[in-house]
Structure formats: C-alpha cells, structure tokens
Amino acid sequence: MPLDIETPLKPSGDQPQAIQKIIEGIKKGNRYQTLLGVTGSGKTLTMSYVIDKIKKPTLIIGPNKTLVAQLFGEFKTLFPSASVNYYVSFYDYYQPEAYLPSKDMYIEKDVDINEEIERLRHTALEALATRDDVIVCASVSCIYGTGPPELYRSNQIKLKVGDNLDRQKLMLELVKNQYQRNDVALTRKCFRVRGDSIDIFPLYGDYVYRIEFFGDEIERLTARHPVSAEKMREYEHLSIFPGTQYLANDAYFESALEDISVELDMRLAELEKENKVVERHRLKQRTLYDLELLRETGSCPGIENYSRHFDRRKPGEQPFTLLDHFPEDFLLIVDESHLTIPQTRGMYGGDHSRKNNLINHGFRLPSAHDNRPLEFNEFRNYMNTVIFTSATPAPFEFEVSNQVVEQIIRPTGLVDPKIDLRSTNGQIIDLLSEINQRTSKGERVLVTTLTKQSAEMLSDYLLDMKVKSVYLHHEVKTLERIAILRDLRLGKYDVVVGINLLREGLDLPEVALVAIFDADKEGFLRSRSSLIQLMGRASRNIHGSVILYADNLTDSMKTAIAENNRRRKIQQDYNKQHGIKPTTIRKEVKSIVEHLMQITPKEEEKIEVPKDFTKEDLLYVIEDLTGQMAEAAGKLDFEKAALYRDKIRELEKLVESR
C-alpha cells in the first residue's frame, strides 16, 4: 500500500514553503538537506507531508527512546494505514562484558530484556520484508549488528491453503527458527499442536496463526485472538518469519566452527610468542568451552562475538544492521541531528576500546571486534537521501547540506518564550512561588538540574511542599519515562524535574514554565544549543516563559538569549502583519504507552468472548487461559494470575448454562 497521510491538519505558517523546498531538493537529487525548525513549528507534520509526496520507505532516527516513542505515536496517527514501527534497544538494563586492567576486574555481561520492545523490533523486520509502506522510528541502536537480512527472509516458512506439508517437518522448521513447543500455555515464540491443527504465536504481530490440516493437506489458515481464540482473519497464503533476527546458516555452521578453531590456534600462538601465559590459558579454556556448547546446543553465552564467522564476513567487514533490511532507495530522516549525529560518531570508538581490553587479556578472540556498531563513514554510505531536522543544527549539518530550510513561524502563531534572568540566591523559594502560580491555572512546569541527585532531592522537597512532582533521569526505565510524561499532560503530576532528558523534542503543550538551574555552568548541558532546546519546551503554550537561575552571564547564555529574541521578533512581526492571535496548542493526550506496553490487568478484564461461541469453543478458551494462569503464577505475577482465574470461573459458568 502507498504511504498516504491521513489527517485533517493542513500545512500552515512556515510549513508549506518548507515542504515545497525539501521536495524540490529531493527531486533535484540533493543528498543532504537540513530543516532548521524551531520547537513547536510542526517539523513532524512537515516531514509527514514530505513522506506522503516521496512515497519511499522511511527510517527516522532519534537520539533517545523517549523521543523515538513520541515520534512513533505521532507517525502512527498520521499514517494509520501504513506500517509504522518502533525500533530501539530492547534492554531495560544493559551492562556489557568488560575488563578493567587497572583493577584486574572482569565484568560479566548482564542484561534485562524488555519482551515488548523485542516484539516491536521484530515487527519492524517483518514489515520491511513484506511491505513497501513502512516507516520505522528508531534510536541509534539501529546501527548495531543484526543477522543477515537475506538469511532472515529466506528462513520464512511459506504456507498456502491446499499445499501438502508434513506436520513433523513443519514442527522441525519452527524449532530451527527458534520457536519452542508449548502445549500448555501459548506465548510468543511458541507453537502448540492440538489434533489436526498447529497454533503459532510469532514474536511479531498481535495474533496467533492457526494451521488446520486434513491429513497432510493445509485446509485452512486463520489468525486468532491470543486469548479468546476468536477468528480475526482468514488467509489463502501466509508466511511465518523466524523467532530471532540472529540466525546461523546451517550450510555454514560447521565451517564457522572450524574457522573459530583456526582463529583460536593462531591467537594462542601469538599469545605464546608474547609470553602471555595467563591470557593464553584463559582464552583457550573459554573458547573451547564455547565451541563445545555450540556443537551440542547450537548456541553459547556471548555468541554474538562470533557473528563474523557465522555471517561469513571478512575481518573488519561491517556488520549487517537494520539499515540493510531497507531497500537501497529509502528516505532517512535524522531527528534532533545535533545530538543524533554525534551519537552515531561515538558508538564505534567506545565499543572498540572495550573490546580491546577483552581481546588483549584473553577473554575474547580478535573477531569479537567485528561484532560492533557501524563506523560513521559506513553509516554515511546509507545516506542517499537524508534530511536533518533540528532547532539547533550542528556545524556538520551546515557543511554537508545542499540547502538549509528555516521553519520559524508556528502554525499556532505562538512565539518563543520570554526569558527571565534571576539570581541563585533564594532560588528554591522563588521557584516554589512560580510553581504555585502556574499550577493554580492548570499549567505544568519543567525544572532542569545538572545532576541525578539534585533532581531527586528537589523533587522530594516539592513533594513535601504538597506539589505533585516527580523526577526523571536515565535510570528510569524506558516505558516508565514515557508514562511519566503522559501523566504530566493528564495532570497526575504538575512538575517534572529532570536533567538532559527534558531537552529534545518533548511535545508538552501544557508546560507554561521551564526553570533552568545552574544556567551559568558552562558545559554540554548548558551550551548554547542545549539552552535553546531547553527554552523551547515552553514555546508550545501562550503563557510560556523561561527562568534562568544564574549569577553570571556566560557566552552560551548570551548567544542563546540573542537567538531566542531574534526568532521571537520574526514571529511577532509575522503575527502582526497577518493579524494572527497566538493560541496554545490543543493536542489530544494519546498514550504512546498504548502502542508500546503489554496489555494491562485492567484491559484484560475487558476481554469479551464472542456471543456466537459454542460450548466447545468456550472449553478451548478456558484451557488456554488455564495455561496462561499457570505461567503467570510461575512468574510470581499473582495479580495477573488472579485475573485469569476470575475469567475462567466466569466462562465455566457460561459453559454450564449452555
């Protein structure tokens, strides 16, 4: 299906000229363009109309998970018929494997995988393999290694009504593609066998696929609700994609193990020559153990460090990433580019340095270097048609762009906020007074500090003062951060205290005041660019204002204030010339969490069984819910287990009445 925008919103303000210039630039073959759009000018809508005209699969990269989640929600609303996807790191917690020579300390890899985000990543891969109308909103994790796209796609299991297929062979194919058989509770990446049917619950998608056989012939293919088993859709043909994006090619598996053994022998000889006895013994012991596990089970801890051998790549050759799943001609949008580009530049260096220590001290083979993110020049090779968007583009964007398009006038007529400089003396009491004034009018407040500790302490103080406050920093989990920002808009909180997470792209029209502590502490968090971004958080409200608490006027403060006032004058002059009266943005509080989080207990209570279900159908659902209840209890999630139990009892009464 084509990428068609569906929205009553029409371009206004500076948007029409920006859209036209960017589209003309793409048609001319411009490789790089920059949209310099002030906060609240509607850069997302501008980019949406560009996508609508260009009709290319689109990758949008943002600097953090929170902003990417917001973009995902917005593009999903603007393109309801397209496949809009969310692709970020699936770790809620990630401690990479490392060795600290100064302390002789080895740190094991430790991760906490978020299953819902893992599902969304796979949904993106499946969409890119099957559709053209695809938009993927991703963090910079998209430049980290995945499995080869060709291998992922060639391992899909293609099913068609009327085909002859041995069920045993199908089950073996599913196991090879990392699905597990579970006849008790059907969960994601599992399949179960019941009579003449096989149910498969893929990691991607929302439904269970049922394959019904008549002998060895596929008689029917349907999609079922995972809880009620209600038929949602019927197919003539269907593809089941692998349960993982990291697949090993069976044809090369044995030769990959042989290559690892050869590399081990070569490395052991090098270490012996360097008289590194401890390192040699350590590497030999660890690698031989991994090889034994690989032969016996097909996997081992840290298998990604051998990815070059399984992918059949040459030493130093770049890994496969999400970008390789896109067609060659795709549109790349780098959002908040002044932050995202430096992130992509720095990923390789940090990873390479960490791996050096592991390799030099015998914890990993040299090929571990090839399990890595892309180098920046490798990433640039994918930039065939790219648009940088930012309110404060960095020098790189200006240097490479064929044109820079300014978008300063907001469709709402809102102007950049007033700036107020205040002393740090008595700043907490002064802030409390300002907060009380705003909250009495139903407005919200953002406060930025420089440290995690100060954010927590200030939030606790405000709570003691009966202010509905909460802190936000990097240790707050991804989905919790999104929920906090949504709750701020809904009024559960009046104040959010944070550090740098509150700068880029947060769309919070209820915020009327941004207070910046330590504004005169020169550095990354108080640079010209950062201050402009922070100030921009107050530009979506007609009463928006900014307070800078400082005792000195730094160069960054001077230039940031000057740029703010320049834009403010342009906006005021435009409003006066066109008779525009500014209005606060009115935006529905659509929950990004609804797109990202698993079904909550309250939503589970709302599950309704179709009225036309037979007694046999109801017994089938009861059996399924019983398995899910047992699984929830096994995970000590007794609240969810109790909800399943109550639903089972309700259905049992319904069975008795029929």
PDB file of N, CA and C in Angstrom, residues 29-94:
ATOM      1  N   GLY A  29      17.899  15.754  -6.635  1.00  0.00           N
ATOM      2  CA  GLY A  29      18.948  14.791  -6.301  1.00  0.00           C
ATOM      3  C   GLY A  29      19.832  15.227  -5.156  1.00  0.00           C
ATOM      4  N   ASN A  30      19.374  16.221  -4.365  1.00  0.00           N
ATOM      5  CA  ASN A  30      20.148  16.650  -3.206  1.00  0.00           C
ATOM      6  C   ASN A  30      20.299  15.489  -2.221  1.00  0.00           C
ATOM      7  N   ARG A  31      21.511  15.195  -1.857  1.00  0.00           N
ATOM      8  CA  ARG A  31      21.749  14.080  -0.929  1.00  0.00           C
ATOM      9  C   ARG A  31      21.466  14.489   0.510  1.00  0.00           C
ATOM     10  N   TYR A  32      21.867  15.707   0.869  1.00  0.00           N
ATOM     11  CA  TYR A  32      21.690  16.182   2.240  1.00  0.00           C
ATOM     12  C   TYR A  32      20.872  17.468   2.241  1.00  0.00           C
ATOM     13  N   GLN A  33      19.910  17.545   3.156  1.00  0.00           N
ATOM     14  CA  GLN A  33      19.159  18.775   3.393  1.00  0.00           C
ATOM     15  C   GLN A  33      18.918  18.901   4.901  1.00  0.00           C
ATOM     16  N   THR A  34      18.780  20.132   5.353  1.00  0.00           N
ATOM     17  CA  THR A  34      18.531  20.378   6.777  1.00  0.00           C
ATOM     18  C   THR A  34      17.275  21.218   6.939  1.00  0.00           C
ATOM     19  N   LEU A  35      16.403  20.780   7.819  1.00  0.00           N
ATOM     20  CA  LEU A  35      15.229  21.563   8.203  1.00  0.00           C
ATOM     21  C   LEU A  35      15.513  22.178   9.559  1.00  0.00           C
ATOM     22  N   LEU A  36      15.780  23.472   9.557  1.00  0.00           N
ATOM     23  CA  LEU A  36      16.001  24.191  10.807  1.00  0.00           C
ATOM     24  C   LEU A  36      14.632  24.679  11.288  1.00  0.00           C
ATOM     25  N   GLY A  37      14.010  23.881  12.118  1.00  0.00           N
ATOM     26  CA  GLY A  37      12.661  24.194  12.585  1.00  0.00           C
ATOM     27  C   GLY A  37      12.645  24.467  14.070  1.00  0.00           C
ATOM     28  N   VAL A  38      12.113  25.622  14.461  1.00  0.00           N
ATOM     29  CA  VAL A  38      12.054  25.938  15.891  1.00  0.00           C
ATOM     30  C   VAL A  38      11.092  24.983  16.581  1.00  0.00           C
ATOM     31  N   THR A  39      11.261  24.845  17.883  1.00  0.00           N
ATOM     32  CA  THR A  39      10.396  23.978  18.669  1.00  0.00           C
ATOM     33  C   THR A  39       8.939  24.402  18.520  1.00  0.00           C
ATOM     34  N   GLY A  40       8.087  23.439  18.219  1.00  0.00           N
ATOM     35  CA  GLY A  40       6.658  23.730  18.106  1.00  0.00           C
ATOM     36  C   GLY A  40       6.225  24.205  16.738  1.00  0.00           C
ATOM     37  N   SER A  41       7.145  24.221  15.762  1.00  0.00           N
ATOM     38  CA  SER A  41       6.782  24.699  14.420  1.00  0.00           C
ATOM     39  C   SER A  41       6.177  23.591  13.567  1.00  0.00           C
ATOM     40  N   GLY A  42       6.116  22.387  14.111  1.00  0.00           N
ATOM     41  CA  GLY A  42       5.481  21.288  13.380  1.00  0.00           C
ATOM     42  C   GLY A  42       6.394  20.587  12.407  1.00  0.00           C
ATOM     43  N   LYS A  43       7.632  20.281  12.854  1.00  0.00           N
ATOM     44  CA  LYS A  43       8.574  19.576  11.968  1.00  0.00           C
ATOM     45  C   LYS A  43       8.055  18.186  11.610  1.00  0.00           C
ATOM     46  N   THR A  44       7.352  17.549  12.555  1.00  0.00           N
ATOM     47  CA  THR A  44       6.829  16.203  12.286  1.00  0.00           C
ATOM     48  C   THR A  44       5.803  16.233  11.159  1.00  0.00           C
ATOM     49  N   LEU A  45       4.903  17.226  11.182  1.00  0.00           N
ATOM     50  CA  LEU A  45       3.904  17.333  10.118  1.00  0.00           C
ATOM     51  C   LEU A  45       4.572  17.646   8.781  1.00  0.00           C
ATOM     52  N   THR A  46       5.579  18.499   8.805  1.00  0.00           N
ATOM     53  CA  THR A  46       6.314  18.821   7.579  1.00  0.00           C
ATOM     54  C   THR A  46       6.939  17.560   6.985  1.00  0.00           C
ATOM     55  N   MET A  47       7.600  16.779   7.832  1.00  0.00           N
ATOM     56  CA  MET A  47       8.228  15.545   7.361  1.00  0.00           C
ATOM     57  C   MET A  47       7.185  14.535   6.867  1.00  0.00           C
ATOM     58  N   SER A  48       6.022  14.534   7.504  1.00  0.00           N
ATOM     59  CA  SER A  48       4.956  13.615   7.092  1.00  0.00           C
ATOM     60  C   SER A  48       4.476  13.931   5.687  1.00  0.00           C
ATOM     61  N   TYR A  49       4.303  15.212   5.380  1.00  0.00           N
ATOM     62  CA  TYR A  49       3.875  15.588   4.024  1.00  0.00           C
ATOM     63  C   TYR A  49       4.974  15.317   2.995  1.00  0.00           C
ATOM     64  N   VAL A  50       6.233  15.405   3.418  1.00  0.00           N
ATOM     65  CA  VAL A  50       7.335  15.038   2.518  1.00  0.00           C
ATOM     66  C   VAL A  50       7.275  13.543   2.222  1.00  0.00           C
ATOM     67  N   ILE A  51       7.083  12.737   3.256  1.00  0.00           N
ATOM     68  CA  ILE A  51       6.974  11.282   3.076  1.00  0.00           C
ATOM     69  C   ILE A  51       5.793  10.954   2.161  1.00  0.00           C
ATOM     70  N   ASP A  52       4.671  11.657   2.368  1.00  0.00           N
ATOM     71  CA  ASP A  52       3.469  11.429   1.568  1.00  0.00           C
ATOM     72  C   ASP A  52       3.740  11.691   0.083  1.00  0.00           C
ATOM     73  N   LYS A  53       4.562  12.685  -0.215  1.00  0.00           N
ATOM     74  CA  LYS A  53       4.858  13.020  -1.617  1.00  0.00           C
ATOM     75  C   LYS A  53       5.937  12.108  -2.213  1.00  0.00           C
ATOM     76  N   ILE A  54       6.928  11.734  -1.411  1.00  0.00           N
ATOM     77  CA  ILE A  54       8.060  10.964  -1.929  1.00  0.00           C
ATOM     78  C   ILE A  54       7.714   9.484  -2.067  1.00  0.00           C
ATOM     79  N   LYS A  55       6.881   8.961  -1.141  1.00  0.00           N
ATOM     80  CA  LYS A  55       6.419   7.562  -1.215  1.00  0.00           C
ATOM     81  C   LYS A  55       7.561   6.553  -1.138  1.00  0.00           C
ATOM     82  N   LYS A  56       8.519   6.791  -0.267  1.00  0.00           N
ATOM     83  CA  LYS A  56       9.612   5.841  -0.084  1.00  0.00           C
ATOM     84  C   LYS A  56       9.572   5.275   1.336  1.00  0.00           C
ATOM     85  N   PRO A  57       9.972   3.999   1.512  1.00  0.00           N
ATOM     86  CA  PRO A  57      10.145   3.506   2.886  1.00  0.00           C
ATOM     87  C   PRO A  57      11.056   4.463   3.644  1.00  0.00           C
ATOM     88  N   THR A  58      10.725   4.735   4.895  1.00  0.00           N
ATOM     89  CA  THR A  58      11.400   5.806   5.628  1.00  0.00           C
ATOM     90  C   THR A  58      11.936   5.325   6.965  1.00  0.00           C
ATOM     91  N   LEU A  59      13.173   5.692   7.249  1.00  0.00           N
ATOM     92  CA  LEU A  59      13.785   5.445   8.552  1.00  0.00           C
ATOM     93  C   LEU A  59      13.991   6.782   9.240  1.00  0.00           C
ATOM     94  N   ILE A  60      13.429   6.911  10.452  1.00  0.00           N
ATOM     95  CA  ILE A  60      13.570   8.135  11.244  1.00  0.00           C
ATOM     96  C   ILE A  60      14.386   7.786  12.485  1.00  0.00           C
ATOM     97  N   ILE A  61      15.558   8.394  12.631  1.00  0.00           N
ATOM     98  CA  ILE A  61      16.439   8.090  13.759  1.00  0.00           C
ATOM     99  C   ILE A  61      16.419   9.250  14.741  1.00  0.00           C
ATOM    100  N   GLY A  62      16.196   8.953  16.015  1.00  0.00           N
ATOM    101  CA  GLY A  62      16.180   9.959  17.069  1.00  0.00           C
ATOM    102  C   GLY A  62      17.227   9.666  18.125  1.00  0.00           C
ATOM    103  N   PRO A  63      17.517  10.630  19.003  1.00  0.00           N
ATOM    104  CA  PRO A  63      18.629  10.486  19.946  1.00  0.00           C
ATOM    105  C   PRO A  63      18.322   9.693  21.211  1.00  0.00           C
ATOM    106  N   ASN A  64      17.049   9.492  21.536  1.00  0.00           N
ATOM    107  CA  ASN A  64      16.735   8.724  22.749  1.00  0.00           C
ATOM    108  C   ASN A  64      15.397   8.013  22.599  1.00  0.00           C
ATOM    109  N   LYS A  65      15.177   7.024  23.466  1.00  0.00           N
ATOM    110  CA  LYS A  65      13.992   6.179  23.360  1.00  0.00           C
ATOM    111  C   LYS A  65      12.699   6.963  23.570  1.00  0.00           C
ATOM    112  N   THR A  66      12.736   7.947  24.471  1.00  0.00           N
ATOM    113  CA  THR A  66      11.527   8.714  24.774  1.00  0.00           C
ATOM    114  C   THR A  66      11.064   9.500  23.561  1.00  0.00           C
ATOM    115  N   LEU A  67      11.991  10.197  22.911  1.00  0.00           N
ATOM    116  CA  LEU A  67      11.638  10.976  21.726  1.00  0.00           C
ATOM    117  C   LEU A  67      11.209  10.062  20.583  1.00  0.00           C
ATOM    118  N   VAL A  68      11.901   8.937  20.420  1.00  0.00           N
ATOM    119  CA  VAL A  68      11.534   7.992  19.362  1.00  0.00           C
ATOM    120  C   VAL A  68      10.126   7.452  19.601  1.00  0.00           C
ATOM    121  N   ALA A  69       9.793   7.199  20.857  1.00  0.00           N
ATOM    122  CA  ALA A  69       8.448   6.720  21.181  1.00  0.00           C
ATOM    123  C   ALA A  69       7.396   7.765  20.831  1.00  0.00           C
ATOM    124  N   GLN A  70       7.719   9.042  21.089  1.00  0.00           N
ATOM    125  CA  GLN A  70       6.775  10.110  20.746  1.00  0.00           C
ATOM    126  C   GLN A  70       6.598  10.203  19.235  1.00  0.00           C
ATOM    127  N   LEU A  71       7.694  10.121  18.493  1.00  0.00           N
ATOM    128  CA  LEU A  71       7.614  10.148  17.030  1.00  0.00           C
ATOM    129  C   LEU A  71       6.788   8.970  16.515  1.00  0.00           C
ATOM    130  N   PHE A  72       7.006   7.810  17.108  1.00  0.00           N
ATOM    131  CA  PHE A  72       6.262   6.613  16.732  1.00  0.00           C
ATOM    132  C   PHE A  72       4.757   6.841  16.893  1.00  0.00           C
ATOM    133  N   GLY A  73       4.361   7.410  18.034  1.00  0.00           N
ATOM    134  CA  GLY A  73       2.941   7.671  18.264  1.00  0.00           C
ATOM    135  C   GLY A  73       2.368   8.662  17.270  1.00  0.00           C
ATOM    136  N   GLU A  74       3.131   9.713  16.953  1.00  0.00           N
ATOM    137  CA  GLU A  74       2.649  10.743  16.038  1.00  0.00           C
ATOM    138  C   GLU A  74       2.527  10.215  14.606  1.00  0.00           C
ATOM    139  N   PHE A  75       3.548   9.500  14.135  1.00  0.00           N
ATOM    140  CA  PHE A  75       3.503   8.981  12.761  1.00  0.00           C
ATOM    141  C   PHE A  75       2.462   7.875  12.624  1.00  0.00           C
ATOM    142  N   LYS A  76       2.223   7.136  13.689  1.00  0.00           N
ATOM    143  CA  LYS A  76       1.188   6.099  13.643  1.00  0.00           C
ATOM    144  C   LYS A  76      -0.190   6.733  13.489  1.00  0.00           C
ATOM    145  N   THR A  77      -0.370   7.916  14.081  1.00  0.00           N
ATOM    146  CA  THR A  77      -1.633   8.645  13.944  1.00  0.00           C
ATOM    147  C   THR A  77      -1.766   9.249  12.544  1.00  0.00           C
ATOM    148  N   LEU A  78      -0.666   9.778  12.014  1.00  0.00           N
ATOM    149  CA  LEU A  78      -0.694  10.439  10.707  1.00  0.00           C
ATOM    150  C   LEU A  78      -0.770   9.444   9.541  1.00  0.00           C
ATOM    151  N   PHE A  79      -0.259   8.220   9.751  1.00  0.00           N
ATOM    152  CA  PHE A  79      -0.279   7.194   8.700  1.00  0.00           C
ATOM    153  C   PHE A  79      -0.934   5.921   9.232  1.00  0.00           C
ATOM    154  N   PRO A  80      -2.250   5.986   9.515  1.00  0.00           N
ATOM    155  CA  PRO A  80      -2.927   4.834  10.137  1.00  0.00           C
ATOM    156  C   PRO A  80      -2.978   3.587   9.262  1.00  0.00           C
ATOM    157  N   SER A  81      -2.912   3.755   7.947  1.00  0.00           N
ATOM    158  CA  SER A  81      -2.997   2.597   7.048  1.00  0.00           C
ATOM    159  C   SER A  81      -1.628   2.014   6.720  1.00  0.00           C
ATOM    160  N   ALA A  82      -0.569   2.725   7.073  1.00  0.00           N
ATOM    161  CA  ALA A  82       0.787   2.253   6.783  1.00  0.00           C
ATOM    162  C   ALA A  82       1.307   1.419   7.952  1.00  0.00           C
ATOM    163  N   SER A  83       2.471   0.832   7.760  1.00  0.00           N
ATOM    164  CA  SER A  83       3.120   0.078   8.827  1.00  0.00           C
ATOM    165  C   SER A  83       4.149   0.979   9.496  1.00  0.00           C
ATOM    166  N   VAL A  84       3.782   1.536  10.651  1.00  0.00           N
ATOM    167  CA  VAL A  84       4.672   2.418  11.406  1.00  0.00           C
ATOM    168  C   VAL A  84       5.248   1.610  12.564  1.00  0.00           C
ATOM    169  N   ASN A  85       6.562   1.626  12.711  1.00  0.00           N
ATOM    170  CA  ASN A  85       7.228   0.718  13.635  1.00  0.00           C
ATOM    171  C   ASN A  85       8.179   1.437  14.585  1.00  0.00           C
ATOM    172  N   TYR A  86       8.475   0.737  15.684  1.00  0.00           N
ATOM    173  CA  TYR A  86       9.317   1.264  16.765  1.00  0.00           C
ATOM    174  C   TYR A  86      10.504   0.324  16.933  1.00  0.00           C
ATOM    175  N   TYR A  87      11.728   0.859  16.779  1.00  0.00           N
ATOM    176  CA  TYR A  87      12.920   0.012  16.822  1.00  0.00           C
ATOM    177  C   TYR A  87      13.978   0.679  17.699  1.00  0.00           C
ATOM    178  N   VAL A  88      14.077   0.219  18.938  1.00  0.00           N
ATOM    179  CA  VAL A  88      15.083   0.742  19.865  1.00  0.00           C
ATOM    180  C   VAL A  88      15.749  -0.438  20.550  1.00  0.00           C
ATOM    181  N   SER A  89      16.755  -0.170  21.341  1.00  0.00           N
ATOM    182  CA  SER A  89      17.412  -1.228  22.100  1.00  0.00           C
ATOM    183  C   SER A  89      16.397  -1.925  22.994  1.00  0.00           C
ATOM    184  N   PHE A  90      16.397  -3.271  22.987  1.00  0.00           N
ATOM    185  CA  PHE A  90      15.390  -3.982  23.779  1.00  0.00           C
ATOM    186  C   PHE A  90      15.856  -4.255  25.206  1.00  0.00           C
ATOM    187  N   TYR A  91      16.896  -3.551  25.642  1.00  0.00           N
ATOM    188  CA  TYR A  91      17.374  -3.722  27.016  1.00  0.00           C
ATOM    189  C   TYR A  91      16.808  -2.642  27.930  1.00  0.00           C
ATOM    190  N   ASP A  92      16.170  -3.063  29.022  1.00  0.00           N
ATOM    191  CA  ASP A  92      15.833  -2.109  30.074  1.00  0.00           C
ATOM    192  C   ASP A  92      17.073  -1.820  30.908  1.00  0.00           C
ATOM    193  N   TYR A  93      17.927  -2.846  30.995  1.00  0.00           N
ATOM    194  CA  TYR A  93      19.211  -2.683  31.687  1.00  0.00           C
ATOM    195  C   TYR A  93      20.265  -3.406  30.869  1.00  0.00           C
ATOM    196  N   TYR A  94      21.409  -2.763  30.668  1.00  0.00           N
ATOM    197  CA  TYR A  94      22.461  -3.387  29.865  1.00  0.00           C
ATOM    198  C   TYR A  94      23.828  -3.070  30.455  1.00  0.00           C
TER     199      TYR A  94
END
